[in-house]
Tab-separated table of C-alpha atoms in Angstrom:
chain	number	residue	atom	x	y	z
A	195	MET	CA	0.054	0.023	0.027
A	196	ARG	CA	1.332	3.357	-0.960
A	197	LYS	CA	1.898	5.918	1.833
A	198	SER	CA	-0.382	8.512	0.113
A	199	SER	CA	-3.482	6.122	0.298
A	200	LEU	CA	-3.244	5.961	4.173
A	201	PRO	CA	-5.360	8.144	6.287
A	202	LEU	CA	-3.533	11.454	7.220
A	203	ALA	CA	-3.238	10.482	10.971
A	204	ALA	CA	-1.682	7.131	10.145
A	205	SER	CA	0.747	8.745	7.599
A	206	PHE	CA	1.703	11.364	10.141
A	207	TYR	CA	2.282	8.655	12.759
A	208	ILE	CA	4.683	6.660	10.442
A	209	ASP	CA	6.734	9.777	9.503
A	210	TYR	CA	6.743	10.803	13.195
A	211	HIS	CA	7.839	7.268	14.369
A	212	ASN	CA	10.522	6.836	11.648
A	213	PHE	CA	11.868	10.340	12.451
A	214	PHE	CA	12.294	9.678	16.115
A	215	GLU	CA	13.574	6.167	15.404
A	216	GLU	CA	16.399	7.694	13.408
A	217	ILE	CA	17.134	10.555	15.800
A	218	LEU	CA	16.979	8.539	19.010
A	219	GLY	CA	18.102	5.161	17.788
A	220	GLU	CA	21.677	5.874	18.895
A	221	ILE	CA	20.742	7.053	22.285
A	222	LEU	CA	18.103	4.532	23.288
A	223	THR	CA	19.947	1.485	22.168
A	224	ASP	CA	17.922	-1.702	22.020
A	225	ILE	CA	20.183	-4.397	23.628
A	226	LEU	CA	19.294	-8.070	24.258
A	227	ILE	CA	21.538	-9.786	26.814
A	228	ILE	CA	21.434	-13.592	26.631
A	229	GLY	CA	22.110	-14.797	30.151
A	230	GLY	CA	20.907	-13.648	33.503
A	231	GLY	CA	23.844	-14.588	35.710
A	232	ILE	CA	26.305	-12.247	37.509
A	233	ILE	CA	27.916	-11.029	34.291
A	234	GLY	CA	24.576	-10.576	32.358
A	235	LEU	CA	22.977	-8.680	35.225
A	236	SER	CA	26.000	-6.481	35.795
A	237	LEU	CA	26.090	-5.544	32.130
A	238	ALA	CA	22.358	-4.846	32.018
A	239	ILE	CA	22.554	-2.482	34.943
A	240	GLU	CA	25.584	-0.591	33.620
A	241	LEU	CA	23.940	-0.169	30.235
A	242	LYS	CA	20.605	0.798	31.804
A	243	LEU	CA	22.268	3.476	33.916
A	244	ARG	CA	23.760	4.897	30.741
A	245	GLY	CA	20.297	5.206	29.152
A	246	ALA	CA	20.057	2.043	27.027
A	247	GLN	CA	16.934	-0.051	26.694
A	248	VAL	CA	17.961	-3.525	27.823
A	249	THR	CA	16.237	-6.871	27.899
A	250	ILE	CA	17.669	-9.980	29.541
A	251	LEU	CA	16.846	-13.466	28.445
A	252	SER	CA	17.531	-16.047	31.251
A	253	SER	CA	16.658	-19.676	31.592
A	254	GLU	CA	17.139	-19.182	35.446
A	255	SER	CA	19.527	-22.078	35.860
A	256	HIS	CA	20.293	-22.923	39.421
A	257	GLN	CA	23.450	-24.590	38.425
A	258	ALA	CA	25.230	-21.453	37.113
A	259	ALA	CA	28.682	-20.319	38.227
A	260	ALA	CA	27.258	-17.779	40.599
A	261	THR	CA	26.341	-20.672	42.889
A	262	ALA	CA	29.669	-22.592	42.430
A	263	ALA	CA	31.504	-19.779	44.106
A	264	ALA	CA	32.524	-18.354	47.485
A	265	GLY	CA	32.864	-14.796	46.321
A	266	MET	CA	36.510	-14.428	46.748
A	267	LEU	CA	38.107	-11.291	45.167
A	268	ALA	CA	41.555	-12.821	45.038
A	269	PRO	CA	43.832	-11.820	42.208
A	270	GLN	CA	46.860	-12.063	44.455
A	271	ALA	CA	45.933	-15.310	46.394
A	272	GLU	CA	45.186	-16.978	43.116
A	273	ASN	CA	48.693	-16.256	42.219
A	274	ILE	CA	47.978	-14.924	38.837
A	275	PRO	CA	51.307	-14.121	37.191
A	276	PRO	CA	52.015	-10.559	35.862
A	277	SER	CA	49.936	-10.416	32.753
A	278	PRO	CA	46.960	-8.690	31.161
A	279	MET	CA	44.803	-11.115	33.148
A	280	LEU	CA	46.328	-9.812	36.410
A	281	ASP	CA	45.882	-6.251	35.277
A	282	LEU	CA	42.143	-6.903	34.477
A	283	CYS	CA	41.585	-8.502	37.841
A	284	LEU	CA	43.387	-5.842	39.828
A	285	GLN	CA	41.415	-3.181	38.052
A	286	SER	CA	38.146	-4.874	38.867
A	287	ARG	CA	39.104	-5.325	42.430
A	288	ALA	CA	39.710	-1.698	42.687
A	289	LEU	CA	36.274	-0.917	41.235
A	290	TYR	CA	34.521	-3.055	43.868
A	291	PRO	CA	33.930	-0.633	46.730
A	292	GLU	CA	32.241	1.940	44.462
A	293	TRP	CA	30.381	-0.678	42.423
A	294	ILE	CA	28.992	-2.327	45.531
A	295	GLY	CA	28.035	1.068	47.019
A	296	LYS	CA	26.040	1.956	43.893
A	297	LEU	CA	24.203	-1.460	43.949
A	298	GLU	CA	23.425	-1.251	47.658
A	299	THR	CA	22.164	2.359	47.236
A	300	ILE	CA	19.797	1.337	44.488
A	301	THR	CA	18.448	-1.620	46.308
A	302	GLY	CA	18.852	-0.908	50.127
A	303	LEU	CA	20.284	-4.471	50.328
A	304	THR	CA	23.739	-5.628	51.513
A	305	THR	CA	26.011	-7.833	49.564
A	306	GLY	CA	28.368	-9.031	52.231
A	307	TYR	CA	31.350	-7.205	50.663
A	308	TRP	CA	34.211	-7.506	53.221
A	309	PRO	CA	37.806	-6.426	52.547
A	310	CYS	CA	39.013	-8.990	55.035
A	311	GLY	CA	42.185	-9.925	53.306
A	312	ILE	CA	43.283	-13.365	52.305
A	313	LEU	CA	45.966	-15.639	53.891
A	314	SER	CA	47.616	-18.291	51.780
A	315	PRO	CA	49.207	-20.865	54.181
A	316	VAL	CA	51.784	-23.391	52.885
A	317	TYR	CA	52.857	-26.674	54.090
A	318	GLU	CA	56.286	-26.785	52.608
A	319	GLN	CA	58.909	-23.932	52.576
A	320	PRO	CA	58.868	-22.282	49.099
A	321	GLU	CA	62.145	-22.098	47.160
A	322	VAL	CA	62.127	-18.285	47.504
A	323	THR	CA	60.094	-16.290	50.017
A	324	TYR	CA	59.444	-13.147	48.172
A	325	ASN	CA	56.390	-11.981	46.417
A	326	LYS	CA	56.541	-12.551	42.637
A	327	GLN	CA	54.066	-9.561	42.285
A	328	LEU	CA	56.683	-7.247	43.608
A	329	THR	CA	54.730	-4.042	43.133
A	330	LEU	CA	51.591	-5.295	45.076
A	331	ASN	CA	50.927	-5.111	48.737
A	332	SER	CA	51.720	-8.470	50.335
A	333	GLN	CA	53.760	-9.949	53.167
A	334	TRP	CA	55.496	-13.210	53.817
A	335	LEU	CA	54.852	-14.593	57.242
A	336	ASP	CA	57.077	-17.217	58.794
A	337	LYS	CA	55.670	-19.944	61.077
A	338	ASP	CA	55.497	-18.061	64.208
A	339	ALA	CA	54.073	-14.891	62.405
A	340	ILE	CA	51.372	-16.733	60.499
A	341	HIS	CA	50.022	-18.758	63.670
A	342	GLN	CA	49.980	-15.397	65.538
A	343	HIS	CA	48.214	-13.794	62.621
A	344	GLN	CA	45.466	-16.520	62.467
A	345	PRO	CA	45.314	-18.753	65.358
A	346	GLY	CA	43.928	-22.214	64.846
A	347	LEU	CA	45.889	-23.131	61.901
A	348	SER	CA	47.274	-26.677	61.460
A	349	ASN	CA	50.641	-27.317	62.987
A	350	GLU	CA	51.713	-28.406	59.603
A	351	ILE	CA	51.626	-24.948	58.352
A	352	ILE	CA	55.118	-23.470	58.143
A	353	GLY	CA	54.258	-20.007	56.799
A	354	GLY	CA	52.287	-18.193	54.162
A	355	TRP	CA	51.450	-15.043	52.216
A	356	TRP	CA	49.178	-12.300	53.558
A	357	TYR	CA	47.385	-10.325	50.873
A	358	PRO	CA	45.588	-7.520	52.762
A	359	ASN	CA	43.988	-5.966	49.603
A	360	ASP	CA	42.125	-9.217	48.586
A	361	ALA	CA	38.626	-9.341	49.717
A	362	GLN	CA	35.287	-11.263	49.498
A	363	VAL	CA	31.644	-10.728	48.720
A	364	ASP	CA	28.745	-12.963	49.522
A	365	ASN	CA	28.006	-14.338	46.094
A	366	ARG	CA	24.374	-15.270	46.759
A	367	ALA	CA	23.639	-11.861	48.281
A	368	LEU	CA	25.351	-10.149	45.399
A	369	PHE	CA	23.291	-12.073	42.916
A	370	GLN	CA	20.051	-11.171	44.704
A	371	THR	CA	21.130	-7.529	44.880
A	372	LEU	CA	21.864	-7.492	41.189
A	373	GLN	CA	18.372	-9.116	40.430
A	374	ILE	CA	16.605	-6.564	42.672
A	375	ALA	CA	18.673	-3.690	41.157
A	376	ALA	CA	17.612	-4.778	37.652
A	377	LYS	CA	13.983	-4.895	38.672
A	378	LYS	CA	14.088	-1.383	40.372
A	379	LEU	CA	15.723	-0.023	37.138
A	380	LYS	CA	12.788	-1.561	35.206
A	381	ILE	CA	15.093	-3.789	33.168
A	382	ASP	CA	12.986	-6.399	31.348
A	383	ILE	CA	13.943	-9.800	32.497
A	384	SER	CA	12.223	-12.630	30.602
A	385	GLN	CA	12.541	-16.214	31.909
A	386	GLU	CA	12.851	-17.686	28.452
A	387	ARG	CA	15.309	-20.239	27.165
A	388	VAL	CA	17.148	-19.193	24.022
A	389	GLU	CA	17.192	-22.215	21.632
A	390	GLU	CA	19.039	-20.548	18.698
A	391	ILE	CA	20.951	-17.386	17.762
A	392	ILE	CA	19.701	-16.754	14.149
A	393	ARG	CA	22.619	-15.592	12.069
A	394	SER	CA	23.217	-14.622	8.448
A	395	GLY	CA	26.735	-13.866	7.286
A	396	THR	CA	28.246	-11.401	9.853
A	397	LYS	CA	24.895	-10.323	11.361
A	398	VAL	CA	22.679	-11.714	14.062
A	399	LEU	CA	19.010	-11.419	12.883
A	400	GLY	CA	17.410	-12.479	16.096
A	401	VAL	CA	17.022	-15.124	18.719
A	402	LYS	CA	14.700	-18.003	18.759
A	403	THR	CA	13.236	-18.609	22.331
A	404	SER	CA	10.876	-21.118	23.832
A	405	SER	CA	8.044	-18.700	23.063
A	406	GLY	CA	8.923	-17.279	19.806
A	407	GLU	CA	11.502	-14.996	18.105
A	408	LEU	CA	13.001	-11.750	19.381
A	409	GLN	CA	15.024	-9.101	17.643
A	410	ALA	CA	17.247	-6.266	18.918
A	411	ASN	CA	19.832	-3.792	17.607
A	412	HIS	CA	22.610	-5.432	19.535
A	413	TYR	CA	23.059	-8.755	21.327
A	414	ILE	CA	25.326	-9.828	24.093
A	415	LEU	CA	26.190	-13.494	24.767
A	416	ALA	CA	26.656	-13.956	28.591
A	417	THR	CA	25.537	-17.457	29.100
A	418	GLY	CA	28.607	-18.738	30.858
A	419	ALA	CA	29.221	-22.558	30.718
A	420	TRP	CA	26.344	-22.966	28.257
A	421	SER	CA	27.694	-20.449	25.639
A	422	ASN	CA	28.908	-23.226	23.328
A	423	GLN	CA	25.369	-24.518	22.914
A	424	LEU	CA	24.468	-21.258	21.150
A	425	LEU	CA	27.661	-20.287	19.359
A	426	PRO	CA	30.845	-22.041	18.384
A	427	VAL	CA	32.970	-20.450	21.163
A	428	PRO	CA	35.437	-22.566	23.074
A	429	VAL	CA	33.688	-22.488	26.440
A	430	TYR	CA	32.986	-25.673	28.400
A	431	PRO	CA	31.745	-26.480	31.903
A	432	LYS	CA	34.070	-27.247	34.888
A	433	LYS	CA	32.006	-28.449	37.770
A	434	GLY	CA	32.643	-27.179	41.250
A	435	GLN	CA	31.313	-28.844	44.455
A	436	MET	CA	31.073	-26.831	47.622
A	437	LEU	CA	29.676	-27.057	51.188
A	438	SER	CA	29.112	-24.835	54.203
A	439	VAL	CA	29.544	-25.447	57.982
A	440	CYS	CA	28.834	-23.467	61.011
A	441	PRO	CA	30.015	-23.533	64.668
A	442	PRO	CA	28.019	-25.863	66.899
A	443	PRO	CA	25.287	-24.169	68.912
A	444	GLU	CA	27.132	-24.625	72.322
A	445	THR	CA	29.998	-22.668	70.966
A	446	PRO	CA	30.461	-19.551	73.282
A	447	PRO	CA	29.115	-16.356	71.422
A	448	ILE	CA	32.606	-14.911	70.837
A	449	ILE	CA	33.852	-13.136	67.850
A	450	GLN	CA	34.213	-15.441	64.895
A	451	GLN	CA	37.689	-17.107	65.279
A	452	LEU	CA	38.255	-17.072	61.527
A	453	GLN	CA	38.559	-13.444	60.453
A	454	MET	CA	40.052	-13.852	56.987
A	455	VAL	CA	39.812	-16.152	53.987
A	456	LEU	CA	42.238	-19.123	54.019
A	457	PHE	CA	43.419	-19.933	50.454
A	458	GLY	CA	45.204	-23.284	50.491
A	459	ASP	CA	46.793	-25.227	47.535
A	460	GLU	CA	43.767	-27.342	46.815
A	461	SER	CA	41.011	-25.776	48.928
A	462	TYR	CA	39.783	-22.539	50.381
A	463	ILE	CA	37.891	-21.668	53.465
A	464	VAL	CA	35.698	-18.468	53.536
A	465	PRO	CA	34.187	-17.132	56.767
A	466	ARG	CA	31.135	-14.982	56.501
A	467	LYS	CA	30.285	-12.315	58.927
A	468	ASP	CA	27.287	-14.271	60.215
A	469	GLY	CA	29.449	-17.164	61.203
A	470	GLN	CA	28.795	-19.415	58.248
A	471	ILE	CA	31.949	-20.811	56.634
A	472	ILE	CA	32.150	-21.823	52.935
A	473	ILE	CA	34.431	-24.664	51.875
A	474	GLY	CA	35.371	-25.153	48.165
A	475	ALA	CA	35.857	-26.228	45.573
A	476	THR	CA	36.483	-29.107	43.328
A	477	SER	CA	37.297	-28.592	39.718
A	478	GLU	CA	35.901	-31.536	37.544
A	479	ASN	CA	35.660	-32.060	33.846
A	480	VAL	CA	32.389	-34.055	33.902
A	481	ASN	CA	30.445	-32.007	31.282
A	482	PHE	CA	27.049	-31.037	32.929
A	483	THR	CA	26.804	-34.080	35.250
A	484	PRO	CA	24.828	-32.803	38.266
A	485	GLY	CA	24.995	-33.463	41.918
A	486	ASN	CA	27.380	-33.753	44.897
A	487	THR	CA	29.479	-36.935	45.135
A	488	PRO	CA	31.029	-38.712	48.235
A	489	TRP	CA	34.524	-38.262	46.518
A	490	GLY	CA	33.946	-34.512	46.073
A	491	ILE	CA	32.682	-33.723	49.673
A	492	GLN	CA	35.289	-36.038	51.226
A	493	ALA	CA	38.032	-34.299	49.391
A	494	LEU	CA	36.756	-30.848	50.369
A	495	LEU	CA	36.392	-31.746	54.021
A	496	SER	CA	39.819	-33.594	54.344
A	497	ARG	CA	41.637	-30.663	52.811
A	498	ALA	CA	39.878	-28.027	54.816
A	499	ILE	CA	40.303	-29.854	58.114
A	500	ARG	CA	43.977	-30.369	57.474
A	501	LEU	CA	44.333	-26.625	56.931
A	502	TYR	CA	42.082	-25.542	59.885
A	503	PRO	CA	41.541	-28.540	62.166
A	504	GLU	CA	38.779	-26.920	64.188
A	505	LEU	CA	36.386	-27.458	61.344
A	506	GLN	CA	36.050	-31.040	62.203
A	507	HIS	CA	33.837	-30.122	65.068
A	508	TYR	CA	31.525	-27.860	63.062
A	509	LEU	CA	28.088	-28.608	61.708
A	510	ILE	CA	27.492	-29.304	58.058
A	511	GLN	CA	24.836	-26.968	56.712
A	512	GLU	CA	24.531	-27.451	52.968
A	513	PHE	CA	26.065	-29.027	49.872
A	514	TRP	CA	25.823	-27.646	46.406
A	515	TRP	CA	27.466	-27.530	43.010
A	516	GLY	CA	27.570	-25.414	39.863
A	517	PHE	CA	29.319	-25.195	36.565
A	518	ARG	CA	32.082	-22.674	35.795
A	519	PRO	CA	32.641	-21.490	32.232
A	520	ALA	CA	36.095	-22.533	31.362
A	521	THR	CA	38.133	-21.812	28.208
A	522	PRO	CA	41.368	-23.648	26.851
A	523	ASP	CA	43.622	-20.940	28.359
A	524	GLU	CA	41.406	-20.268	31.447
A	525	LEU	CA	40.968	-16.534	30.310
A	526	PRO	CA	37.623	-14.901	29.484
A	527	ILE	CA	36.304	-14.152	26.091
A	528	LEU	CA	35.477	-10.445	25.903
A	529	GLY	CA	34.555	-7.888	23.254
A	530	TYR	CA	33.390	-7.871	19.669
A	531	SER	CA	32.621	-11.078	17.779
A	532	ALA	CA	32.561	-12.236	14.154
A	533	TRP	CA	29.017	-10.926	14.035
A	534	ASP	CA	28.799	-7.161	13.790
A	535	ASN	CA	25.935	-6.707	16.228
A	536	LEU	CA	26.995	-9.325	18.840
A	537	THR	CA	29.403	-8.857	21.713
A	538	LEU	CA	30.879	-11.687	23.820
A	539	ALA	CA	31.115	-11.676	27.704
A	540	THR	CA	31.735	-15.176	28.712
A	541	GLY	CA	34.454	-17.784	29.713
A	542	HIS	CA	35.257	-16.149	33.077
A	543	TYR	CA	36.032	-19.452	34.664
A	544	ARG	CA	36.953	-18.891	38.350
A	545	ASN	CA	36.789	-15.133	38.250
A	546	GLY	CA	33.358	-14.188	37.136
A	547	ILE	CA	32.331	-12.478	40.341
A	548	LEU	CA	35.711	-10.653	40.595
A	549	LEU	CA	35.489	-9.578	36.999
A	550	ALA	CA	31.829	-8.422	37.004
A	551	PRO	CA	32.333	-4.687	37.378
A	552	VAL	CA	35.278	-4.338	35.044
A	553	THR	CA	33.398	-6.468	32.407
A	554	ALA	CA	30.362	-4.389	32.706
A	555	ILE	CA	32.154	-1.011	32.193
A	556	MET	CA	34.484	-2.308	29.367
A	557	ILE	CA	31.690	-3.863	27.490
A	558	ALA	CA	29.337	-0.949	27.981
A	559	ASP	CA	32.059	1.412	26.718
A	560	TRP	CA	32.540	-0.768	23.674
A	561	ILE	CA	28.834	-1.031	22.769
A	562	GLU	CA	27.927	2.638	23.645
A	563	GLN	CA	30.968	4.431	22.329
A	564	HIS	CA	32.993	1.780	20.292
A	565	LYS	CA	35.644	2.563	22.807
A	566	SER	CA	37.898	-0.448	23.326
A	567	ASP	CA	39.992	-0.629	26.261
A	568	PRO	CA	43.626	-1.849	25.329
A	569	LEU	CA	43.251	-4.732	27.717
A	570	LEU	CA	40.200	-6.141	25.745
A	571	SER	CA	42.473	-7.216	22.801
A	572	HIS	CA	44.100	-9.781	25.025
A	573	PHE	CA	40.668	-11.478	25.598
A	574	HIS	CA	39.390	-11.501	22.089
A	575	TYR	CA	37.803	-14.702	20.626
A	576	SER	CA	40.222	-14.722	17.678
A	577	ARG	CA	43.041	-16.079	19.923
A	578	PHE	CA	41.447	-19.390	19.385
A	579	ALA	CA	42.275	-20.426	15.779
A	580	ASP	CA	39.244	-22.733	15.368
A	581	SER	CA	36.470	-20.463	16.512
A	582	GLY	CA	34.046	-21.753	13.911
A	583	ALA	CA	32.786	-18.231	13.298
A	584	PRO	CA	32.682	-16.389	9.894
A	585	HIS	CA	35.486	-14.065	9.065
A	586	HIS	CA	35.123	-10.549	7.895
């Protein structure tokens, strides 16, 4: 039908609508985020606060990486060598206080952010007792010093590193805070499973969901361990089993004995302010096999008790598991993709919670301004030769 044959009001509406679409299209960006975990929510909130129109599609998996975590913000305790990855992690750790403050102001909730420091005890004398990350704040503690610093450690502990700038956040509280913040900001969260990303050449045309097809100006893939089910990216699940314990009820109401995270060689112990203690985590290549296993729980308990013997008297509260999004080099996949209107934010492996604020800011900068932080180039998908994606 020709435009001239339309009623005057309808013709005016079309002209008016098209005009404002052209004028405001760059300001009110229509962005669809596939994935409603820590990364997807963080991105949605950052983009919304910048004025974008954002929709999240989430299948609401209870086995996501957000659950297989203890919320450690531990770039130093993880002993990440000097590298772009360390730079990215340190930058994100530095963003945390302000980022958490913003989320807590929006929601009125608390996230359990606690700059408690992290202690890395060792059973054997290292070959050299100096910090490889020489420019960072850390301290080597000998046997006497470390047992004075944290009473209750195993007598097998002969020393360790103290990282006062490492911290923790309650991952479940953070996840809930992000969900509430998204709702308060009126971000559309649709509990739909994405079945297919519809592509043609170097463009994404839309997504097929359990209830139909959806289109957007721009798409972000943030589906964690499930990313490879939608696009040929080298992300695969690494299962992590965890558990929590608490002091027995007859324990005197004294200040929590454990006042810092203990990061051992094969386990970590994370005390919360409410007295709960998180013990983690296994790292298993078992695809998406669900559930806790006797081997996994026994391994966690034996390693944790060896590190901090008092735990053998504590009460077990809960077991759980989840799937971390691993990549072949254990580094995230961030930035633009082989499809012009699709950005990648996946593969964070063990550091998704730590990297949430820096991922949100860098990806938002890229989508909003085409401003690419120099660090992003180190995490581009093209470092994997066989990405299966079309080339420009």
